[in-house]
Coordinates of C-alpha atoms and ligand atoms in Angstrom, one line a residue:
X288 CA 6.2 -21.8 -6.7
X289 CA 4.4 -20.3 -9.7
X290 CA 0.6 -19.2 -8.9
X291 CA 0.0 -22.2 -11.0
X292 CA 1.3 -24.9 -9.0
X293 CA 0.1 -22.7 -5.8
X294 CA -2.9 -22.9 -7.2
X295 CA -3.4 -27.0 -8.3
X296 CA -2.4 -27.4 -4.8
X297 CA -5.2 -25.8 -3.0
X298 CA -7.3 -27.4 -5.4
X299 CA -5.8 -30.9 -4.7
X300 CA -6.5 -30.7 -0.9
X301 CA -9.3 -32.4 0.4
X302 CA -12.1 -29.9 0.5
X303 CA -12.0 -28.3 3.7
X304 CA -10.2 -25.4 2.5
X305 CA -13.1 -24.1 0.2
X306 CA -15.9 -25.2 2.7
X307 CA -14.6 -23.6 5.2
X308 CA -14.1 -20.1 2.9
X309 CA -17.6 -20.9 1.4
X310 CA -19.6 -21.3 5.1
X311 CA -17.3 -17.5 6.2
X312 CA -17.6 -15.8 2.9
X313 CA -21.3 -16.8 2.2
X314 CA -22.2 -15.7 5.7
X315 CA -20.5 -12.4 5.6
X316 CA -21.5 -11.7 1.8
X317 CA -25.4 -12.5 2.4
X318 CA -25.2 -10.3 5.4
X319 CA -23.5 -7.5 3.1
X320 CA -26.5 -7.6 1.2
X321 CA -29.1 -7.5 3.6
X322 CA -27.4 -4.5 5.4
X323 CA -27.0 -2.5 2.0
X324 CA -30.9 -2.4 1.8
X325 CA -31.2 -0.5 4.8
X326 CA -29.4 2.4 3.0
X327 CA -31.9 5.1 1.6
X328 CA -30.2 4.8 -1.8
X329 CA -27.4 2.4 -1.9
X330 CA -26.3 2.7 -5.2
X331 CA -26.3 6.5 -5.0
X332 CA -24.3 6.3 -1.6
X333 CA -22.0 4.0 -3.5
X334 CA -21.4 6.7 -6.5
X335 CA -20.7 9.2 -3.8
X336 CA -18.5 7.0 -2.1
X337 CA -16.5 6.3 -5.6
X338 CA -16.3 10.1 -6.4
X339 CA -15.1 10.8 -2.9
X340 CA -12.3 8.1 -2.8
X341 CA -11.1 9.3 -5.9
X342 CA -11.2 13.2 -5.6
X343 CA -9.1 12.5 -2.4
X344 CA -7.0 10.5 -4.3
X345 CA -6.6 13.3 -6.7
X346 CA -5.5 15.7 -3.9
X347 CA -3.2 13.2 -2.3
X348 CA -0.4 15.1 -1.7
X349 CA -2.4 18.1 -0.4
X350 CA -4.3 16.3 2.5
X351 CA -1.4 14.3 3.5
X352 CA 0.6 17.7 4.6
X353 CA -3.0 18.5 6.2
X354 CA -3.2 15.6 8.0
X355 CA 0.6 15.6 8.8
X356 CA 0.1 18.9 10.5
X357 CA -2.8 18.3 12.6
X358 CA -1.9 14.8 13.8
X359 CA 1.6 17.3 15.0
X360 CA -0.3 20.0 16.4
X361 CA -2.3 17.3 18.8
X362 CA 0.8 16.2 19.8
X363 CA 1.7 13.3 17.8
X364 CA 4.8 11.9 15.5
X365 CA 4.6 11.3 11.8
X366 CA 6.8 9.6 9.5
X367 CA 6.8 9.6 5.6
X368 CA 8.0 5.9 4.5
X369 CA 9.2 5.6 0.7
X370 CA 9.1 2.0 1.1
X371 CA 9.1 -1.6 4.0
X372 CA 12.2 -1.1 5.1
X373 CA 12.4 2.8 6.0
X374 CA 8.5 2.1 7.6
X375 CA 9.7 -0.8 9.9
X376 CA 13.2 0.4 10.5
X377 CA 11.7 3.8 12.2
X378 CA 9.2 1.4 13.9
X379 CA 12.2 -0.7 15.4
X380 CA 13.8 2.2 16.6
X381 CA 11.0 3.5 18.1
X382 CA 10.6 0.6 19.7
X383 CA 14.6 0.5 20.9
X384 CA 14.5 4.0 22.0
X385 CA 11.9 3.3 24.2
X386 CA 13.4 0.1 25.3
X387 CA 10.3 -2.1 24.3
X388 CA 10.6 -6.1 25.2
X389 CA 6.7 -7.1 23.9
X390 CA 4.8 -5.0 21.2
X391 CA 0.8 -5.9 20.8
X392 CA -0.9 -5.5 17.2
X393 CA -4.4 -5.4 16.0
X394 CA -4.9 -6.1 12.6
X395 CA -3.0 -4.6 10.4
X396 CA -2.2 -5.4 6.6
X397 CA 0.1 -3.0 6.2
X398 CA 2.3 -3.8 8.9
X399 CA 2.2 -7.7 7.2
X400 CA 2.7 -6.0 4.1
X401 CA 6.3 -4.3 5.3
X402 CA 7.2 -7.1 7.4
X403 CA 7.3 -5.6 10.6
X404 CA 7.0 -8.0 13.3
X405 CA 10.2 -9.9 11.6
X406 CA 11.4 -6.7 11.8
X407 CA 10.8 -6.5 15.2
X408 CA 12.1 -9.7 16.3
X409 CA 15.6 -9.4 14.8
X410 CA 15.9 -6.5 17.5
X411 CA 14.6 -9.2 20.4
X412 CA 11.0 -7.7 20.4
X413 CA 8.1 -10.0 20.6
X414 CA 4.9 -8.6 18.2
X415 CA 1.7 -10.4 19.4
X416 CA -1.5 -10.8 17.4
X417 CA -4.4 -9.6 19.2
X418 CA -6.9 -10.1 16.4
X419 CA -8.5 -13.0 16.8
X420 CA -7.9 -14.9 13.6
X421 CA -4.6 -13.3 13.1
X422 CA -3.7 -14.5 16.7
X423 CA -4.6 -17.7 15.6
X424 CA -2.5 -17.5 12.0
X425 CA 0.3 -15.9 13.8
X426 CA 0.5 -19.3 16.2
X427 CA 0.1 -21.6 13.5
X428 CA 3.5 -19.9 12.2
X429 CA 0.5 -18.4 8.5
X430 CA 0.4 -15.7 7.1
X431 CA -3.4 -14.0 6.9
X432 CA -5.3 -15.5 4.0
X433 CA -8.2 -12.8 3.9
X434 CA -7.4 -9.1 4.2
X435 CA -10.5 -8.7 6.9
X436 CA -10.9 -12.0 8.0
X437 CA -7.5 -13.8 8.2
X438 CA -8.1 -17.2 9.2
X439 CA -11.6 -17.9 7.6
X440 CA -10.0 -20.9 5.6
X441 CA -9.4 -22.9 9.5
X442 CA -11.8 -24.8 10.5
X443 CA -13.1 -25.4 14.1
X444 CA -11.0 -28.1 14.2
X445 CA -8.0 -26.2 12.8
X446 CA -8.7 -24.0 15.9
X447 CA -8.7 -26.6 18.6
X448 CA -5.5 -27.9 17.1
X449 CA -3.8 -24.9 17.0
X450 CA -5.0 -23.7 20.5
X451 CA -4.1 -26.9 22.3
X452 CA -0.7 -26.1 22.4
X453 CA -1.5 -23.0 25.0
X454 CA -3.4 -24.7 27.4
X455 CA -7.0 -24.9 25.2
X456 CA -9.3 -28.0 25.9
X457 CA -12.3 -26.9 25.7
X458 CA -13.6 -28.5 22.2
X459 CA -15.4 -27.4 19.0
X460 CA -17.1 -24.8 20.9
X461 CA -16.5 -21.0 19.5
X462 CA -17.3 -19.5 23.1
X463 CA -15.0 -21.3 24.9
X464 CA -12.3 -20.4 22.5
X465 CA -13.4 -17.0 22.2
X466 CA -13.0 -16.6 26.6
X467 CA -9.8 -18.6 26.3
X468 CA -8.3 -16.3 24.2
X469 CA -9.0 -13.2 26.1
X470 CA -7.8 -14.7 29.1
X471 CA -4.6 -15.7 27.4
X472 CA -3.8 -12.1 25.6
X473 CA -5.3 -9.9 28.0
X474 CA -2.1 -9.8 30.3
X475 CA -0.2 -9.0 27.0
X476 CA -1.9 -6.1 26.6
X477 CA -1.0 -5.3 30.4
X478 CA 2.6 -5.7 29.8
X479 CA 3.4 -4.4 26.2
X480 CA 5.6 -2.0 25.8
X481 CA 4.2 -0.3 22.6
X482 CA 0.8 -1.2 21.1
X483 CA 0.6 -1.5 16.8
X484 CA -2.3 -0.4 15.0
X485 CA -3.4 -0.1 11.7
X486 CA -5.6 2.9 10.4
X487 CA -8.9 2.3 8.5
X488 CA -9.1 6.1 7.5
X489 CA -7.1 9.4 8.5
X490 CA -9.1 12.6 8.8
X491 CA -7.5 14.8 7.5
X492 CA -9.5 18.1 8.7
X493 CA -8.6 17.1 12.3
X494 CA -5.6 14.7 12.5
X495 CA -8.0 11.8 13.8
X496 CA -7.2 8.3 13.0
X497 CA -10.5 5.8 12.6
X498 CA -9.8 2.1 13.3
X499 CA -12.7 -0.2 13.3
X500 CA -12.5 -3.6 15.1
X501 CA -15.2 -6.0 16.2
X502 CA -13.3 -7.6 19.2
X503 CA -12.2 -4.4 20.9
X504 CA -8.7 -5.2 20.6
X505 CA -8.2 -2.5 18.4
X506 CA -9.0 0.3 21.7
X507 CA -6.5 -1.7 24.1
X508 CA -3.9 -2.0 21.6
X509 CA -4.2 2.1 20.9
X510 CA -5.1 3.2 24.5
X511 CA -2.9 0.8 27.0
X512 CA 0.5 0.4 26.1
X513 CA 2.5 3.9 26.5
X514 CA 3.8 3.9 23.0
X515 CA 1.1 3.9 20.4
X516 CA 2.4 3.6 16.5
X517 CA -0.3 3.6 13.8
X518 CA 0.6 2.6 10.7
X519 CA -1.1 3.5 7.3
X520 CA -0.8 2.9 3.2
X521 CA -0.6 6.9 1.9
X522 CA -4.2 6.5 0.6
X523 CA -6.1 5.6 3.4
X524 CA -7.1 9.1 3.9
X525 CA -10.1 11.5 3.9
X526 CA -10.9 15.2 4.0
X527 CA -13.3 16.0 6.2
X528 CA -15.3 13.6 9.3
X529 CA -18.7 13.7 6.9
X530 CA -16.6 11.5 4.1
X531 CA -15.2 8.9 7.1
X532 CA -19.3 9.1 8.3
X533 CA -20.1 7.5 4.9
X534 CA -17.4 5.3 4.4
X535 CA -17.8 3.7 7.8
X536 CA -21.3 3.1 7.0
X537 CA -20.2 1.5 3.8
X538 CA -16.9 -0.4 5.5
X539 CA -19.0 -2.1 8.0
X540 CA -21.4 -3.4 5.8
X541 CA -19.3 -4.5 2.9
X542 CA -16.7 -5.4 5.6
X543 CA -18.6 -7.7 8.3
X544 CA -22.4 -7.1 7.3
X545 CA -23.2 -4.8 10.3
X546 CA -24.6 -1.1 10.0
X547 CA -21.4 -0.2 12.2
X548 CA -18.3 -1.9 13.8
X549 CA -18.0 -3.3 17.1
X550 CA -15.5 -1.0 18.1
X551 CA -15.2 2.1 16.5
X552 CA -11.8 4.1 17.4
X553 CA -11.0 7.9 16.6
X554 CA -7.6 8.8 18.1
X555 CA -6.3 12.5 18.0
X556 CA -3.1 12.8 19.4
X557 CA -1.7 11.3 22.6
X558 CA -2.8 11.4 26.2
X559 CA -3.2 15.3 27.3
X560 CA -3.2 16.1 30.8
X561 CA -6.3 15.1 32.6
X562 CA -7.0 12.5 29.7
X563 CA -7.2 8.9 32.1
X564 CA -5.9 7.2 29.3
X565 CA -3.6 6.8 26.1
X566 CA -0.5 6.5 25.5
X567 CA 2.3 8.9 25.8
X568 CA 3.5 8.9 21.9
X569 CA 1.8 8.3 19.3
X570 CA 3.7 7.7 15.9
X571 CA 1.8 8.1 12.8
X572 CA 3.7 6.4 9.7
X573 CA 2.4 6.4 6.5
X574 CA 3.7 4.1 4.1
X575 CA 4.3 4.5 0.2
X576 CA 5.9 1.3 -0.4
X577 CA 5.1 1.8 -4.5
X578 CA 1.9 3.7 -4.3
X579 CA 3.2 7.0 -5.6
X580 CA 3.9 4.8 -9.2
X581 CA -0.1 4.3 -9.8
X582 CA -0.6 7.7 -9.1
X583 CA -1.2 8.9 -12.5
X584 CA -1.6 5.3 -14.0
X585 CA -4.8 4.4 -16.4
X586 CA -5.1 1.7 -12.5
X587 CA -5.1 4.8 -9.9
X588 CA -8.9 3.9 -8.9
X589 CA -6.9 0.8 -7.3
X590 CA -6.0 3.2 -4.8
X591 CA -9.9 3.9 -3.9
X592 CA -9.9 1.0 -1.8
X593 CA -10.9 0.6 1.6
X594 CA -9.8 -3.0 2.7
X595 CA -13.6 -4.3 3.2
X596 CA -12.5 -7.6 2.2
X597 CA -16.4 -7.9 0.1
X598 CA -14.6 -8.3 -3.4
X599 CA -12.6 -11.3 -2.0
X600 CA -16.0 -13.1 -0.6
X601 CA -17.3 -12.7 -3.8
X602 CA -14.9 -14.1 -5.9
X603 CA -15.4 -17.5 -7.0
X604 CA -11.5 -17.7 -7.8
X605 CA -11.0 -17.0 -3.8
X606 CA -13.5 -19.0 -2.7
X607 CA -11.7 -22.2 -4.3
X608 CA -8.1 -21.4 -4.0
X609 CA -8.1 -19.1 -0.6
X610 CA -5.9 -16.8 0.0
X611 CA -2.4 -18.3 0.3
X612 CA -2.7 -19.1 -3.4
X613 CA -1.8 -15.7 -4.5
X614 CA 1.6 -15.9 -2.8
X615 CA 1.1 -12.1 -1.3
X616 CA -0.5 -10.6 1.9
X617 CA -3.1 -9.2 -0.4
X618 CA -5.5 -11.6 -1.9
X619 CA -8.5 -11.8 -3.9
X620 CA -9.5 -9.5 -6.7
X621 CA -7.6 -6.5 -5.3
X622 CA -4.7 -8.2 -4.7
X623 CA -4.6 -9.6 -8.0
X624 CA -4.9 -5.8 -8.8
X625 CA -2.8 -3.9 -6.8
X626 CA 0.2 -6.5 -6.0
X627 CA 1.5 -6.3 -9.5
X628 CA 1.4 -2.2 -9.5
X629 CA 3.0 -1.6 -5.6
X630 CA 5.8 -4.6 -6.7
X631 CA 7.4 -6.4 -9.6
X632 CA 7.2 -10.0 -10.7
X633 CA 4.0 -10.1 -9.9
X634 CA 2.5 -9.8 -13.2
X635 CA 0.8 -13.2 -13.5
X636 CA -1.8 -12.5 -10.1
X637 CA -4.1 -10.5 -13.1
X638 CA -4.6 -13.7 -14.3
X639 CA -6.3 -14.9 -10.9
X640 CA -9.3 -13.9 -12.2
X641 CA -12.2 -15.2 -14.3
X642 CA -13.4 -11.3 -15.2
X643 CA -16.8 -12.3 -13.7
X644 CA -17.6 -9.3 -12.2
X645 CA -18.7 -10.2 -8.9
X646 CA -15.6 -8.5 -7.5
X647 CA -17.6 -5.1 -9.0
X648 CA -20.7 -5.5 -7.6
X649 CA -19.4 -6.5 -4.4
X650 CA -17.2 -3.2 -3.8
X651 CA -18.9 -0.5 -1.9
X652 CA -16.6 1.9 -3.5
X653 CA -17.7 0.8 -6.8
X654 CA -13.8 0.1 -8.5
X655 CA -14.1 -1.9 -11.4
X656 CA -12.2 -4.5 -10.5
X657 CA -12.7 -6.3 -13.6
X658 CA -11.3 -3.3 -16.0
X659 CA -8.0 -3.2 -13.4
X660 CA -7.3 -7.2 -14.2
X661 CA -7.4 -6.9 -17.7
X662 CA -5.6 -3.1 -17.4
X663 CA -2.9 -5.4 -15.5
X664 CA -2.7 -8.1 -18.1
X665 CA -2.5 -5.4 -21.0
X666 CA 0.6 -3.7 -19.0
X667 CA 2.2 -6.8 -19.6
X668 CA 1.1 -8.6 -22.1
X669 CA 4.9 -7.9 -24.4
X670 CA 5.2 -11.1 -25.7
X671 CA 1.4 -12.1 -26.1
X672 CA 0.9 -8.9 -27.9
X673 CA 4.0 -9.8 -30.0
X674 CA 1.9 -13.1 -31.2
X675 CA -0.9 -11.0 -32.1
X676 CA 0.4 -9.0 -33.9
X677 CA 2.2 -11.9 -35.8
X678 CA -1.5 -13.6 -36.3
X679 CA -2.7 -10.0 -37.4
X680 CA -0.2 -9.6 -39.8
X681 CA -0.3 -13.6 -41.1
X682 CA -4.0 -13.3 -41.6
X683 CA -3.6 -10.0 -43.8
X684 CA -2.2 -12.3 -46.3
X685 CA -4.6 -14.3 -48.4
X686 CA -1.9 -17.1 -48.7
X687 CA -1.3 -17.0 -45.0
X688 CA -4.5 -17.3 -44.1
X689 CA -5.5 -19.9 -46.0
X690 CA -3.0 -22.2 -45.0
X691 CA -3.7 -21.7 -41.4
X692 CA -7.3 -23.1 -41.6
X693 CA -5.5 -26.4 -42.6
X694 CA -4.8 -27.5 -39.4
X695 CA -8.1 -27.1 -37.8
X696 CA -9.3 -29.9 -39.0
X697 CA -6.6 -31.9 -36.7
X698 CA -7.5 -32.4 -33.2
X699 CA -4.0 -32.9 -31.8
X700 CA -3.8 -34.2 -28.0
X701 CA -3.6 -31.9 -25.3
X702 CA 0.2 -33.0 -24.9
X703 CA 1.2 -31.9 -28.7
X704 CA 0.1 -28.4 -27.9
X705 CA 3.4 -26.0 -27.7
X706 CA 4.3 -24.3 -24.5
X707 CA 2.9 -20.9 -24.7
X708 CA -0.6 -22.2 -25.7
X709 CA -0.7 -25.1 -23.6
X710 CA -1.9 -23.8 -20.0
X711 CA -4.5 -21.7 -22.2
X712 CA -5.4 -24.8 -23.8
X713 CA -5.7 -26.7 -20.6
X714 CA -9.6 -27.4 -19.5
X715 CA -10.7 -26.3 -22.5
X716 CA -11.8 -27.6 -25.8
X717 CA -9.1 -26.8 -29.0
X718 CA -11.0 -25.7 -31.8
X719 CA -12.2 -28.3 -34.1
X720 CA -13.5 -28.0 -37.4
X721 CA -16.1 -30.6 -39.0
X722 CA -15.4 -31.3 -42.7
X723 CA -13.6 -28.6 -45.7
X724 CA -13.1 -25.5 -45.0
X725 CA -15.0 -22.9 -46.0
X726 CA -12.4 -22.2 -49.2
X727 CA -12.2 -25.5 -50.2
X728 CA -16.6 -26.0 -50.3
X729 CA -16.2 -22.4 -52.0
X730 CA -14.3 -23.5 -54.8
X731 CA -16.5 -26.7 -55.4
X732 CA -19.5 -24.2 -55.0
X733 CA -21.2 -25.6 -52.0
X734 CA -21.5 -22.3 -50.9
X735 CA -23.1 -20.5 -53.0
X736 CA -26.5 -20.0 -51.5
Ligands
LIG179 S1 -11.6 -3.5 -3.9 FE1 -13.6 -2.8 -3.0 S2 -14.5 -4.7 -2.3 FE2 -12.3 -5.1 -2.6 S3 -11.4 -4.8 -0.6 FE3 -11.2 -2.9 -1.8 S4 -13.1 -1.7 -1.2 FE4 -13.4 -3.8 -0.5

């Protein structure tokens, strides 16, 4: 399906999809703002936050080998993927090597991203969910619509329905679910072979790798299983532990509207003697998967961003479409923006935008969101700039010109408009003019004053 028809037909539903978004997003977004004015100087802490991103952007390369090294000297494995199927073939044989039957996850879009617990199966491993809303997505056989939150379009009763198959009869009641569900994973997490994680930031000074999580499943997914394997995009890296000190404080905020995560997790290595936990291995692989081609691009500030999920709350595109609409694990204003630079055919997401700028304000890294959408639509705008330049070069001719006024005093029907101007033409009003032109009054001299 084109995002068109995806789109008409999470607008044709019955409702539910966008109140459910609008009750989660609305929560989490007010929160965001509360939280942001207990920062001495938010909007200075945001500027750092930009200039840090991208100066460690800007020495990519650099603190990749840094962090490579240290996460080798503590005792860990790392693995360079140049794209899905190198990241979750060395994940698979990981995972055969070490004779692994049942792999737990906590959230991780870049494992969704490279397809891994496909991947996984096709070797007879089972990959469970252990995030919460991606437990319940991964049983209702969905992909995550929200990069943070990946069920928020379900509703309570969506839950109930898709929990009854285990066993769940406890109602529209949250904390019953809630208890259900840790009864029901926790012996997962006792019998997994390998745990998969995802990595919020790398340090780079130390090797350390930062995953927040507000259900804890994050620290038993890392810490139980003998095999841990963290998996992260190539520029979800810092320098130093003071820049991951203010981007936490910024993640959680913009993320979930807390001053700090539930579950903050820094993992250095594997288990060393006299450690009482961790796993034996840990495997570190960072993923390019089409990253290195914005390096360099006029959209490289894409690669500033921190998954918070805040632009995607914002977004009144989001909010009535959800997620699924845009057809790609990553949703919302930065997946409209960095979908069509990692892969391509996705050139029409920029256009999943109404260049509002509440994707902007929204970021606690400050990209602007809004300059990336229209940066996309200009990288592939051939054959629309082709018709400008045909109406440019029409309207430098006096002749030209004039006749094309002619027509403007039509109204033609929606369904006379051609092809390429109909979808732009749809919802909105063609121009009409009322009466003679403006050459035709000119020569009867009704213009003259
Ligand atoms: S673009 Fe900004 S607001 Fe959106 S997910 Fe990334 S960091 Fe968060």
């Amino acid at each position: 399906m084109t995002l068109r028809e995806r789109e008409r037909a999470a607008l044709a539903g019955d409702g539910r999809l966008q109140a459910s978004i609008r009750r989660s997003a609305d929560n989490v977004h007010d929160r965001w703002l509360l939280t942001r004015t207990e920062l001495e100087d938010a909007d200075g802490l945001r500027e750092a936050a930009r200039s840090l991103r991208s100066a460690a952007i800007a020495r990519l390369p650099e603190l990749l080998a840094q962090l490579a090294d240290n996460v080798e000297a503590a005792g860990g494995s790392v693995f360079f993927a140049g794209d899905a199927e190198e990241a979750s073939g060395y994940v698979a044989g990981v995972a055969r090597r070490r004779g692994v039957k049942l792999a737990v996850k906590s959230k991780s879009m870049v494992s969704e991203e490279i397809g891994l617990s496909e991947r996984l199966q096709a070797i007879g491993v089972e990959a469970i969910e252990t995030d919460l809303g991606e437990w319940a997505q991964q049983l209702d056989g969905e992909p995550p619509s929200h990069i943070l939150a990946p069920a928020m379009h379900k509703s309570y009763e969506d839950w109930v329905r898709v929990l009854a198959p285990l066993g769940y009869d406890g109602g529209v009641d949250a904390n019953a679910m809630t208890a259900f569900a840790r009864r029901t994973l926790r012996q997962s997490f006792l019998e997994a072979g390998m745990g998969i994680t995802g990595v919020n930031l790398a340090i780079a000074e130390s090797g350390t790798l930062m995953t927040v999580t507000n259900e804890g499943n994050g620290r038993l997914t890392a810490g139980r299983p003998p095999v841990h394997v963290a998996i992260m995009g190539m520029e979800r890296i810092v320098a130093s532990w003071a820049e991951a000190d203010l981007l936490l404080a910024l993640l959680s905020r913009a993320g979930a509207g807390v001053s700090i995560g539930t579950y903050v997790n820094f993992v250095t290595g594997p288990r060393r003697p006299g450690d009482l936990d961790g796993p034996e291995e840990l495997h570190l692989v960072i993923v390019d998967n089409g990253r290195s081609n914005v390096l360099g691009s006029a959209s490289q500030e894409a690669l500033n961003c921190i998954r918070c999920g805040a632009c995607l709350n914002a977004c009144p595109v989001f909010r009535q479409i959800g997620g699924h609409a845009y057809g790609d694990v990553y949703s919302g204003p930065i997946g409209a923006v960095i979908v069509p630079l990692l892969r391509e055919g996705q050139e029409e997401l920029s256009h999943a935008s109404s260049l509002c700028g509440a994707c902007w304000k929204a970021c606690p890294v400050a990209i602007p969101l809004h300059d990336l959408l229209l940066q996309g639509r200009a990288d592939h705008a051939g054959s629309e700039r082709a018709l400008w330049r045909a109406w440019a070069a029409a309207w430098s001719s006096p002749r030209a010109f004039a006749l094309s006024g002619a027509p403007a005093g039509l109204r033609p029907p929606q369904s006379l408009v051609p092809p390429p101007f109909r979808e732009w033409a749809r919802g909105r009003e063609l121009p009409h003019r009322e009466g003679a032109t403006f050459r035709a009054r000119w020569r009867r001299g009704e213009v003259l004053e």
